[in-house]
Short mmCIF file of C-alpha atoms and ligand atoms in Angstrom, two decimals:
data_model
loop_
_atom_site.label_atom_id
_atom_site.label_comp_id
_atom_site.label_asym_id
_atom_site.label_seq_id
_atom_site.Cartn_x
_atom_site.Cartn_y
_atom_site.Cartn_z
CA UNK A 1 21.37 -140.55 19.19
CA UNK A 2 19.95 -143.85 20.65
CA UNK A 3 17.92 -143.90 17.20
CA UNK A 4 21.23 -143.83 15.04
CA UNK A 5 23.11 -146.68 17.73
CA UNK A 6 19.86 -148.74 17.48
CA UNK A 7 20.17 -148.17 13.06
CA UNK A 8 23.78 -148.77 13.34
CA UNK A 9 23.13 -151.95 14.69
CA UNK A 10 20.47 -153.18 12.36
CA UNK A 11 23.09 -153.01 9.95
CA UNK A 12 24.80 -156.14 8.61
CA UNK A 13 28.31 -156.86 9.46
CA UNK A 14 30.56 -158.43 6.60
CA UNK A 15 34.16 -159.91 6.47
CA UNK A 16 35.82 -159.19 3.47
CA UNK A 17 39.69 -161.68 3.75
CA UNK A 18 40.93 -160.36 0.32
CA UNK A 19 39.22 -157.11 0.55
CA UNK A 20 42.61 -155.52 -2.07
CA UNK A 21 41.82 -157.52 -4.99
CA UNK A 22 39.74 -157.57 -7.83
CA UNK A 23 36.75 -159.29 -6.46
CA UNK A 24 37.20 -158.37 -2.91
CA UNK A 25 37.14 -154.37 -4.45
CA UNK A 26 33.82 -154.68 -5.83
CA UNK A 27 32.17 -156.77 -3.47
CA UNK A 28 32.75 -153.72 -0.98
CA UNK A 29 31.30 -151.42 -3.03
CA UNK A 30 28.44 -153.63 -3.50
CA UNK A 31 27.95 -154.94 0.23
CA UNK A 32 28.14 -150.82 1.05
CA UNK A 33 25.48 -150.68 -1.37
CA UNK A 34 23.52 -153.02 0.45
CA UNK A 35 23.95 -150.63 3.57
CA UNK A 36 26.44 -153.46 5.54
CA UNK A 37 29.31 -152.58 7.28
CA UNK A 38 32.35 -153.85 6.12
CA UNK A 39 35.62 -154.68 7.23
CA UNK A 40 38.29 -155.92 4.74
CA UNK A 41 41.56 -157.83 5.48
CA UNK A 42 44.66 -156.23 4.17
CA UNK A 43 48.44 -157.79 4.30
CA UNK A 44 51.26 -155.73 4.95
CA UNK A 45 53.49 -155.09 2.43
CA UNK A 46 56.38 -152.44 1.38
CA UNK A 47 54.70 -150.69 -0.97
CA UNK A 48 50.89 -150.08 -1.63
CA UNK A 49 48.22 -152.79 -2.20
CA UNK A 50 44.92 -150.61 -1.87
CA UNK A 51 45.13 -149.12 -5.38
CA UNK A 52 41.60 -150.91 -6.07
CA UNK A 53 40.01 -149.59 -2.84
CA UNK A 54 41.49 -146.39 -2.09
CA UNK A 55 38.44 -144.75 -3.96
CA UNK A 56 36.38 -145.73 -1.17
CA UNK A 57 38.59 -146.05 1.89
CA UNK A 58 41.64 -143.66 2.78
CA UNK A 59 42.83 -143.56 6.41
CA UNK A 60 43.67 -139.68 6.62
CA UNK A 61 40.21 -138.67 5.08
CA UNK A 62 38.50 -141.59 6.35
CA UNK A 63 35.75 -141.34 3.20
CA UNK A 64 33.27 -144.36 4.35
CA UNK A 65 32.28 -144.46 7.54
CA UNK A 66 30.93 -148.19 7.22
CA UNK A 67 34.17 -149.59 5.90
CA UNK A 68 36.68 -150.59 8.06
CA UNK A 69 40.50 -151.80 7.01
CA UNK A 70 42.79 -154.33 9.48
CA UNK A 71 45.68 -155.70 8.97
CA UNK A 72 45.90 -159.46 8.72
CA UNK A 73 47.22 -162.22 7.21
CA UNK A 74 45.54 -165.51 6.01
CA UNK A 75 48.23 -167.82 7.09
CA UNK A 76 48.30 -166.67 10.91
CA UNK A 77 45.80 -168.20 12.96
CA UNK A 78 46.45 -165.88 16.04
CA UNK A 79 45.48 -162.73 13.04
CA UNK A 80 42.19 -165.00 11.80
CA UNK A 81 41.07 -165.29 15.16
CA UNK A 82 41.40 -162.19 16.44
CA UNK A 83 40.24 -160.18 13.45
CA UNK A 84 36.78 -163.00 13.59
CA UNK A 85 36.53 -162.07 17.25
CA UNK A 86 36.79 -158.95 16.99
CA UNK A 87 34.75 -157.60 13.94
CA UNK A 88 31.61 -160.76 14.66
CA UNK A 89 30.45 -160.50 11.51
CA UNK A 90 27.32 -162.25 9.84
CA UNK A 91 28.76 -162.96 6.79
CA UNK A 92 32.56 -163.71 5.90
CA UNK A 93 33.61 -163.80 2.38
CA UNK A 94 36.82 -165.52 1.81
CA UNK A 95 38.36 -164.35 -1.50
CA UNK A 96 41.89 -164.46 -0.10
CA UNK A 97 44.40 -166.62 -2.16
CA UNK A 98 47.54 -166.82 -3.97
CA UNK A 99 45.15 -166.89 -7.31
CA UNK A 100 48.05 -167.40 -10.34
CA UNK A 101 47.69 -170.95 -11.60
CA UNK A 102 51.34 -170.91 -13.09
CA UNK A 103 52.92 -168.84 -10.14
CA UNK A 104 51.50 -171.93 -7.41
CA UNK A 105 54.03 -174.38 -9.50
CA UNK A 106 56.81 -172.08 -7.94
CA UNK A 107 55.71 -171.16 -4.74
CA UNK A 108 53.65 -174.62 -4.11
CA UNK A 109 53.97 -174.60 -0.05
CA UNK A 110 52.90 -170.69 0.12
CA UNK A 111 50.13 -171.52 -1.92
CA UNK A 112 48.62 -174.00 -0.22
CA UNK A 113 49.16 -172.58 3.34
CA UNK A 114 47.22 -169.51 2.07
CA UNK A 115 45.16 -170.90 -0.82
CA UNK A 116 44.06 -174.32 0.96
CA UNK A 117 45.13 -173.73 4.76
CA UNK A 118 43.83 -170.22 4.57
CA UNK A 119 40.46 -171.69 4.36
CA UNK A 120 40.47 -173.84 7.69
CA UNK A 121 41.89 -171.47 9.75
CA UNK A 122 38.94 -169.23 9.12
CA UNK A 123 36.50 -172.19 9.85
CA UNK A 124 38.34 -173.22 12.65
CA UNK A 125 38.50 -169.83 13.92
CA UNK A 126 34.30 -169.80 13.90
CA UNK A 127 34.15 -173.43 15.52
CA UNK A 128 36.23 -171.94 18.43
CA UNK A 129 34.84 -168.93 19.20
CA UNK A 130 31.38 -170.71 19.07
CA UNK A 131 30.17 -168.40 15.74
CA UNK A 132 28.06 -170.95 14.18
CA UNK A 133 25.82 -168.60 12.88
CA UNK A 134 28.08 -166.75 10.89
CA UNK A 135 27.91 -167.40 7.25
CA UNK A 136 30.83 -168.16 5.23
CA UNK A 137 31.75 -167.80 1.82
CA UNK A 138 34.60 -170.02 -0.34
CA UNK A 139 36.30 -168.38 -2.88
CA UNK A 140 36.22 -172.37 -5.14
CA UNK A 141 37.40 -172.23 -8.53
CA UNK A 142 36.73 -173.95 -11.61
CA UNK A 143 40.12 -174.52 -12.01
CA UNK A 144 39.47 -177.33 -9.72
CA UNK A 145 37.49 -179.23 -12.70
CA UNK A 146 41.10 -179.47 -14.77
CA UNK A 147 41.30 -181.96 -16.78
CA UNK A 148 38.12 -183.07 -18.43
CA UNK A 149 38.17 -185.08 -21.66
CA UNK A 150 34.34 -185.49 -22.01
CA UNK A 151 32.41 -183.12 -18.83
CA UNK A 152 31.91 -180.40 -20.82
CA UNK A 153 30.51 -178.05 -19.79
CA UNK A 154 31.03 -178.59 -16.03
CA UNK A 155 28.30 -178.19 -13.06
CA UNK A 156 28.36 -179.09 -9.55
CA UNK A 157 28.45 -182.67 -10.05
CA UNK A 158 31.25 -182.66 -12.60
CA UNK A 159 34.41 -184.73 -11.12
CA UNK A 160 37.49 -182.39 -9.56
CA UNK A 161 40.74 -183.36 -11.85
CA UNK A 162 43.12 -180.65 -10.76
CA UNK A 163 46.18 -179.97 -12.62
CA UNK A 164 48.30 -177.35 -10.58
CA UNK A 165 48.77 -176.71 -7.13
CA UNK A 166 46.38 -174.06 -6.71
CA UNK A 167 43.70 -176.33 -8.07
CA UNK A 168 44.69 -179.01 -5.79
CA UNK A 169 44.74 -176.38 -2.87
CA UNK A 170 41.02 -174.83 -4.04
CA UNK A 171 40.04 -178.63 -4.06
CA UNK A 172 41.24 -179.17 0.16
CA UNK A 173 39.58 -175.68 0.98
CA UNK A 174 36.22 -176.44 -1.09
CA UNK A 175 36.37 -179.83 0.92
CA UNK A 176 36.93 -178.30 3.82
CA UNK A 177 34.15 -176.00 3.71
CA UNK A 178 31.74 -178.69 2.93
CA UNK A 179 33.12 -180.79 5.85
CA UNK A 180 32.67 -177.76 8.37
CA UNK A 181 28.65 -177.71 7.23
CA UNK A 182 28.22 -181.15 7.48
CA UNK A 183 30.14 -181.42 10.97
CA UNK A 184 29.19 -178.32 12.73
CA UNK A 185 26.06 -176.85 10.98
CA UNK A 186 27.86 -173.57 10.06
CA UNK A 187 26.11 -172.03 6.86
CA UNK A 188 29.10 -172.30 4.66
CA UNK A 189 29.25 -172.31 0.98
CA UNK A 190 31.29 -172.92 -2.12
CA UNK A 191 30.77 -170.20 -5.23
CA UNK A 192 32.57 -172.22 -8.03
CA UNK A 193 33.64 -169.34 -10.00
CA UNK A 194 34.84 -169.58 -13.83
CA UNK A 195 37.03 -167.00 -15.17
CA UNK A 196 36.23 -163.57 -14.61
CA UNK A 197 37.90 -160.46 -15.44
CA UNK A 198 37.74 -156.54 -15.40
CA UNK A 199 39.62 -153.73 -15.88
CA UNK A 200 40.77 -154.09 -12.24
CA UNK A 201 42.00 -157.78 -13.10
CA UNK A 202 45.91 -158.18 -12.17
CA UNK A 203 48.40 -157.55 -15.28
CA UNK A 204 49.83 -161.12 -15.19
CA UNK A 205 46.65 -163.05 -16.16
CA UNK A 206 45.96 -163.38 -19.38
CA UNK A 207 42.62 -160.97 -20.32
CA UNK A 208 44.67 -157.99 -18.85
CA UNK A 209 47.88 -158.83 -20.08
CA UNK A 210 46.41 -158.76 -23.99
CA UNK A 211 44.19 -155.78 -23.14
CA UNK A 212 47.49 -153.66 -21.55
CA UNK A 213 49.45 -155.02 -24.25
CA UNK A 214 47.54 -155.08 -27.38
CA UNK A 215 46.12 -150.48 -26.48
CA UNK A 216 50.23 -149.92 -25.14
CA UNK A 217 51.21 -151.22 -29.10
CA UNK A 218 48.52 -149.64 -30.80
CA UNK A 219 49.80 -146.18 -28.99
CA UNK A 220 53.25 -147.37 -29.84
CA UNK A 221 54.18 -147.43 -26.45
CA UNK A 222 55.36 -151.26 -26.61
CA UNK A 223 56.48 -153.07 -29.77
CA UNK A 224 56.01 -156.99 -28.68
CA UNK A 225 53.19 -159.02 -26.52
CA UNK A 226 54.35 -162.04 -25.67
CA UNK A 227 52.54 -165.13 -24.37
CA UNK A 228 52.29 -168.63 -23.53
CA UNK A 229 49.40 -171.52 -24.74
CA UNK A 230 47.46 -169.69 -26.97
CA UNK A 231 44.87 -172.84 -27.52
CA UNK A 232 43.37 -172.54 -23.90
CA UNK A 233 39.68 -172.15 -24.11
CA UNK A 234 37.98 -170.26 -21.13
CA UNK A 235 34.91 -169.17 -20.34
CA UNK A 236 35.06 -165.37 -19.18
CA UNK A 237 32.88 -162.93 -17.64
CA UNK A 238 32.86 -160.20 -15.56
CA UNK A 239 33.82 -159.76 -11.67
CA UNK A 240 31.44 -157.41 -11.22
CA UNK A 241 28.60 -159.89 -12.21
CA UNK A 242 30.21 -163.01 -10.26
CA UNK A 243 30.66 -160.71 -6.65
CA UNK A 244 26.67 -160.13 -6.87
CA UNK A 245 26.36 -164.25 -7.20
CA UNK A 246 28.67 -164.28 -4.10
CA UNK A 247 26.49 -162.46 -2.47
CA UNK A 248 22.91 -164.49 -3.84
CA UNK A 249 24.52 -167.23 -2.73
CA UNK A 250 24.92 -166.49 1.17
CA UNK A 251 21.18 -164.46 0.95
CA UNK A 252 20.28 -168.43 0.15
CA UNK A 253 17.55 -170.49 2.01
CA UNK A 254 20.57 -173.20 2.69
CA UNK A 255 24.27 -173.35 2.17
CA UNK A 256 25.42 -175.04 -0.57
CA UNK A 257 27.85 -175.31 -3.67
CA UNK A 258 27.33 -173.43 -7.10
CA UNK A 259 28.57 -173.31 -10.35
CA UNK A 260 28.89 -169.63 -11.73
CA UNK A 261 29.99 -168.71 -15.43
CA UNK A 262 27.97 -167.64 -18.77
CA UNK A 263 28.63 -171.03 -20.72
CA UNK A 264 30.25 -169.32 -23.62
CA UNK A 265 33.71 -169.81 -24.18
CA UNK A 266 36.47 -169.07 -26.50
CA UNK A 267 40.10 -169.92 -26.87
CA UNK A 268 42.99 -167.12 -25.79
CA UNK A 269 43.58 -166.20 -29.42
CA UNK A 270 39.75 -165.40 -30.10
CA UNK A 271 40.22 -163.11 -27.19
CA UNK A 272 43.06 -161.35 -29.07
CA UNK A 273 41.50 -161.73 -32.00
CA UNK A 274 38.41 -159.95 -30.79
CA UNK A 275 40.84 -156.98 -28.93
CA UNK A 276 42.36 -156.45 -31.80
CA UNK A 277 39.27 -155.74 -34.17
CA UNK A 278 37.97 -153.77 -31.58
CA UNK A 279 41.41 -151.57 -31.55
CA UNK A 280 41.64 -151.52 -35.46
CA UNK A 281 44.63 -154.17 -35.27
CA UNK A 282 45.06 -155.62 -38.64
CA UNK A 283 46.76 -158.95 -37.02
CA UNK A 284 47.08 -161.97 -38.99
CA UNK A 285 48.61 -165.27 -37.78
CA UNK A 286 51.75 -167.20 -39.26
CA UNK A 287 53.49 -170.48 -38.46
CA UNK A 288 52.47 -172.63 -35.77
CA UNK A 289 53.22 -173.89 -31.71
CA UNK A 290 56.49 -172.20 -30.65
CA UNK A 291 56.97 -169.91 -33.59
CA UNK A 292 53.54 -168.68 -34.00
CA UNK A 293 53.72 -165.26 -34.45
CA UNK A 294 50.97 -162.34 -34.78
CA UNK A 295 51.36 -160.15 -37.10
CA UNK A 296 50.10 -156.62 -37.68
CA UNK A 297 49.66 -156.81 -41.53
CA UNK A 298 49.31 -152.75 -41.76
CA UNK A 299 52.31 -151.96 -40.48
CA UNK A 300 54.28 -155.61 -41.20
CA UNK A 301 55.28 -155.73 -37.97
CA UNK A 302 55.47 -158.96 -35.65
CA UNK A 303 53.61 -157.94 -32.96
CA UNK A 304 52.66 -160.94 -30.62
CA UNK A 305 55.33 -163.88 -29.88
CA UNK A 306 55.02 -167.02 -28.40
CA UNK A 307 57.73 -167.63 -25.01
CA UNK A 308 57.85 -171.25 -23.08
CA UNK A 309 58.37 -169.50 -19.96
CA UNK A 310 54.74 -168.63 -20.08
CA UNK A 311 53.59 -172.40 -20.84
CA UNK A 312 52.81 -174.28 -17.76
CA UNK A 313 53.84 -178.00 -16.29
CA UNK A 314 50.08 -178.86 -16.33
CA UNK A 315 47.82 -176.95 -18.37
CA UNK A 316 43.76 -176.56 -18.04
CA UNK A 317 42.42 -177.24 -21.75
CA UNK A 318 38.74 -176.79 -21.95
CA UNK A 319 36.58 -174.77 -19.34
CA UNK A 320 32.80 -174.13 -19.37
CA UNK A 321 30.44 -173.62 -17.15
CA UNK A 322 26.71 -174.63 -16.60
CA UNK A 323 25.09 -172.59 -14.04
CA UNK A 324 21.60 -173.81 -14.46
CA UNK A 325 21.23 -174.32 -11.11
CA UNK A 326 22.34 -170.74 -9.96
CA UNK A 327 19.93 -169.16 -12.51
CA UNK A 328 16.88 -171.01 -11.60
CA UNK A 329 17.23 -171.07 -8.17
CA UNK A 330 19.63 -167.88 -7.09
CA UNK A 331 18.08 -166.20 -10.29
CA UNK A 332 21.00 -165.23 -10.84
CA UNK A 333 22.33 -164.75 -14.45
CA UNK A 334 25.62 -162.52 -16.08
CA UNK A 335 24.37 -158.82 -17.56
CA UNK A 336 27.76 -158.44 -19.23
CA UNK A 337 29.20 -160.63 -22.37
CA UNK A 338 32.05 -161.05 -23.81
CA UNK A 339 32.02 -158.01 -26.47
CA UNK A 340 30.98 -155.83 -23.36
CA UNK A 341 33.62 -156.74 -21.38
CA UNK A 342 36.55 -156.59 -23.56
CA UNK A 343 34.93 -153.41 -24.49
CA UNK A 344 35.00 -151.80 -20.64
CA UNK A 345 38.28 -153.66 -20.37
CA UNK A 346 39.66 -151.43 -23.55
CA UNK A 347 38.14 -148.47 -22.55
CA UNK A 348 39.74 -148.32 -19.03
CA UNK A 349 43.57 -148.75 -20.69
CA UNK A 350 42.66 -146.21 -23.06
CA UNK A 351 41.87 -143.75 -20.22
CA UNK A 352 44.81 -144.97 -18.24
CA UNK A 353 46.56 -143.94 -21.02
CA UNK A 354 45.06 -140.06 -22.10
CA UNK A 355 45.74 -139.45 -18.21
P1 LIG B 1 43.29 -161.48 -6.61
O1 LIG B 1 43.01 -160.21 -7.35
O2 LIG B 1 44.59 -162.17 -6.80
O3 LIG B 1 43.08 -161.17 -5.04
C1 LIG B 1 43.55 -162.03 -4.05
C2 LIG B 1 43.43 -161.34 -2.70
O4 LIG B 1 43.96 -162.22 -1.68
C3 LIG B 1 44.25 -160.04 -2.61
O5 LIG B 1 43.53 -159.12 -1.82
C4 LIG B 1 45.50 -160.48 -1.88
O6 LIG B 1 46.18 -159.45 -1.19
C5 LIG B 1 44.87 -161.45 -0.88
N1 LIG B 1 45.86 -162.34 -0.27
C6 LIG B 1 46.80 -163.10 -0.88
N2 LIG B 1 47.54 -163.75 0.03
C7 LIG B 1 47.05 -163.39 1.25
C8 LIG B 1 47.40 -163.70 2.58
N3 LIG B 1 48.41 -164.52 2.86
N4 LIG B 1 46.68 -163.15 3.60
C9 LIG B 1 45.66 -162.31 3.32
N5 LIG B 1 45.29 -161.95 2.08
C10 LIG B 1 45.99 -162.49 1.06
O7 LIG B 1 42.14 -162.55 -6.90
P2 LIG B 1 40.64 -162.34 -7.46
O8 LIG B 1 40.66 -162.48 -8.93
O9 LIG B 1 40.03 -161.14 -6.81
O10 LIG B 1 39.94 -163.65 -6.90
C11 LIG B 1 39.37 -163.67 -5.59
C12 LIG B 1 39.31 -165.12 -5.10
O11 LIG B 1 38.53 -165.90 -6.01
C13 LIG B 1 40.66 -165.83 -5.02
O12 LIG B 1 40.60 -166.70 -3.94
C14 LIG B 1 40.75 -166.60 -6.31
O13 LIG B 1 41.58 -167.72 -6.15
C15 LIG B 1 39.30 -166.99 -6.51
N6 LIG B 1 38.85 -167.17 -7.90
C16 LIG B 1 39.11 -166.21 -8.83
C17 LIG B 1 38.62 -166.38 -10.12
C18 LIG B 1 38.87 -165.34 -11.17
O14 LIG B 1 38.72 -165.68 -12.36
N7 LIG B 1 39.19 -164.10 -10.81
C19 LIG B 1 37.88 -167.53 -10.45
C20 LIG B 1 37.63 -168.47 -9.46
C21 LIG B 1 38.10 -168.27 -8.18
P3 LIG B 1 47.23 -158.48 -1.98
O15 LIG B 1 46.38 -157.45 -2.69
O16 LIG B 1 48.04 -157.92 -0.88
O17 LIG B 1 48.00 -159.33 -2.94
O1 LIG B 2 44.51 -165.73 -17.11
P1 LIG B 2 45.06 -167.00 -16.62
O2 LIG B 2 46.33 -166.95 -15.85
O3 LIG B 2 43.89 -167.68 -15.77
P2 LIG B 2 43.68 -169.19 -15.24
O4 LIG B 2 44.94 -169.95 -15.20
O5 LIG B 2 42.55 -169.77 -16.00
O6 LIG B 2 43.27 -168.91 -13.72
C1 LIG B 2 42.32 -167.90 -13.39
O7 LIG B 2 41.03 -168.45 -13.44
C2 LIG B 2 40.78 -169.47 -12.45
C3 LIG B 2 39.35 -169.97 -12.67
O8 LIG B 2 39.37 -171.01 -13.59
C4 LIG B 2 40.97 -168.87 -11.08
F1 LIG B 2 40.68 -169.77 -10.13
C5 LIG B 2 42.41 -168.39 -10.93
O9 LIG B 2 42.57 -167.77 -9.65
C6 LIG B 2 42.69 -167.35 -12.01
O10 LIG B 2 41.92 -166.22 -11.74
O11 LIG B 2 45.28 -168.01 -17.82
C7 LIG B 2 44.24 -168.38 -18.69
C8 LIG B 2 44.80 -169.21 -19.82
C9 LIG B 2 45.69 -170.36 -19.35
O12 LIG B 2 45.37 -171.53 -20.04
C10 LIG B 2 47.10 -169.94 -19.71
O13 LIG B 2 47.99 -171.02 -20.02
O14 LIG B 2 45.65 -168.38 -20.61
C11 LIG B 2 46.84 -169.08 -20.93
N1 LIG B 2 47.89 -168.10 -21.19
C12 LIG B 2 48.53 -167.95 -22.40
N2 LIG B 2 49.48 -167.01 -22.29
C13 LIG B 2 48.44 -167.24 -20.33
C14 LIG B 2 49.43 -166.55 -21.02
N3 LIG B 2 48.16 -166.98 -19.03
C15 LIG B 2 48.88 -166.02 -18.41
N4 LIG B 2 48.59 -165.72 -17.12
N5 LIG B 2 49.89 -165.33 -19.05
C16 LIG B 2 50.21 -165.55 -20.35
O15 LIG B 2 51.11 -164.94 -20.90
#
């Protein structure tokens, strides 16, 4: 018995804040894998948000004994601190955000008290309670880089131009975490994470919303998709590559700030064009900007329309990333592209769908 305390101990404690979505699901599985114990942040809401954990965590059955859930909310300090105080963890990962670009142009104030705010309250929470050698992790974004005419592709020197109020909020929390290393010593770190997606990605952002759309049409389950800028050019990859940087980059000799992505990038219509190959789609493309339409020539059927309501009041053009510095010195680099992950991202809908 004194054996298993004294093993139990040796064991590393983590902090998941955003433990229910995409990223925060596979980092658990991942940090479990590393043998940590892990406690993960949920908010409480009226109906449930643990879809992408409940594999691993159910409170009747209690299936992992090293994984822990609490409920919390990133915009109450009393919560932050308590949960901090509680749990002592060696490493906190902060994934916690309102993430949707166009959705922080409605809700700008809730974004930034979770998306910005969020951020200090954790950091002041570690200042206070004198945890200065508990790493932290930012969840920064490359949406922070914005507008760039001529930085292309971006790294960690590249000049922040946000262009919506979740980039301006990622830009006051990446701050932020770079202030509280400089002014207090605490090992704190900024991932800047490109685009990346899964089959666990939520249905409003655009790789899941083509993916869902383009496998519900070819089972004739929906007749229309219907987007917004179709010209955006991203550079995608996969969460479950980006949550092992995440984790390279607090296993690091010193905090510091990092650029991950897979510097290839295509425009939102390559993406559909490649998902619909890939589903035997015939789609060709007619007219242009607001009338646009895709058209499935087999069937002569308009099948993908363009709506405003999608556009946004500041729009991100051009995004790529150059992670030299993560590869050479995390040696870190992605295993998935972008064939294999529109692949996994098709073959999970299709399953969803022979359920
Ligand atoms: P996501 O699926 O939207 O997950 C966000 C998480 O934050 C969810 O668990 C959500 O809880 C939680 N959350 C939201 N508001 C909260 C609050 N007030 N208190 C506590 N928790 C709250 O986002 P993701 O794609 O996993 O991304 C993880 C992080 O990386 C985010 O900070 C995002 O901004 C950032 N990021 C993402 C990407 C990307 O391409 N995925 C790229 C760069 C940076 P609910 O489940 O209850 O909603
Ligand atoms: O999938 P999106 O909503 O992702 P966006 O805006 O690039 O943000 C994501 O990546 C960021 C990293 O750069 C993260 F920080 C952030 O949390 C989030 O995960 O949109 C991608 C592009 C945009 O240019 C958008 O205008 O797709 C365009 N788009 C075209 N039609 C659409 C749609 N986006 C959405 N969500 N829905 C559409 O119907």
């Amino acid at each position: 018995m004194g054996n298993l305390i004294k093993k139990k101990r040796k064991k590393k404690i983590a902090l998941i804040y955003g433990v229910t979505g995409q990223d925060g699901s596979y980092l658990v599985e991942f940090l479990l894998k590393k043998n940590y114990i892990v406690h993960g942040v949920k908010r409480r809401s009226s109906s449930a948000n643990t879809d992408r954990i409940d594999h691993i965590y159910d409170s009747i059955n209690f299936k992992n004994k090293n994984f822990f859930i609490h409920y919390g909310d990133i915009t109450d300090s009393s919560s932050v601190f308590n949960i901090i105080n509680n749990t002592k963890p060696n490493e906190i990962y902060n994934l916690a955000a309102q993430s949707h670009v166009r959705v922080s142009f409605e809700i700008p104030e809730y974004t930034a008290n979770t998306t910005a705010l969020g951020t200090l309250r954790i950091l002041e929470a570690l200042k206070s309670l004198n945890l200065f050698k508990t790493k932290y992790y930012q969840a920064s974004s490359s949406e922070m880089f914005g507008k760039q005419k001529s930085n292309i592709p971006q790294n960690e020197s590249t000049k922040f131009y946000p262009m919506s109020v979740y980039g301006v909020s990622k830009v006051f929390a990446h701050n932020t975490t770079i202030l509280y290393r400089e002014a207090y010593g605490i090992f704190a770190c900024n991932g800047i994470l490109f685009n990346h997606e899964s089959p666990r990605r939520g249905p409003n952002f655009v790789t899941k919303k083509i993916v869902q759309g383009l496998v519900r049409i070819k089972l004739k389950k929906q007749k229309v998709l219907t987007l917004g800028n179709l010209y955006a050019i991203r550079d995608w990859g996969h969460a479950i590559d980006y949550v092992e940087s995440m984790w390279k980059i607090m296993q690091y000799k010193k905090p510091d700030d990092w650029v991950i992505a897979t510097n290839y990038e295509i425009s939102v219509k390559k993406f559909i064009n490649l998902c619909a190959k890939k589903l035997k789609i015939n789609l060709i493309w007619k007219n242009n900007a607001e009338k646009e339409v895709g058209i499935d020539k087999d069937l002569k059927k308009t099948i993908i329309k363009i709506d405003k309501k999608y556009f946004r009041p500041g729009e991100v053009d051009y995004l790529k990333g150059d992670f030299s510095k993560a590869r050479k010195q995390l040696k870190w680099k992605p295993k998935y592209n972008i064939n294999s992950l529109i692949d996994e991202m098709i073959k999970s809908e299709l399953n969803f769908h022979e359920k």
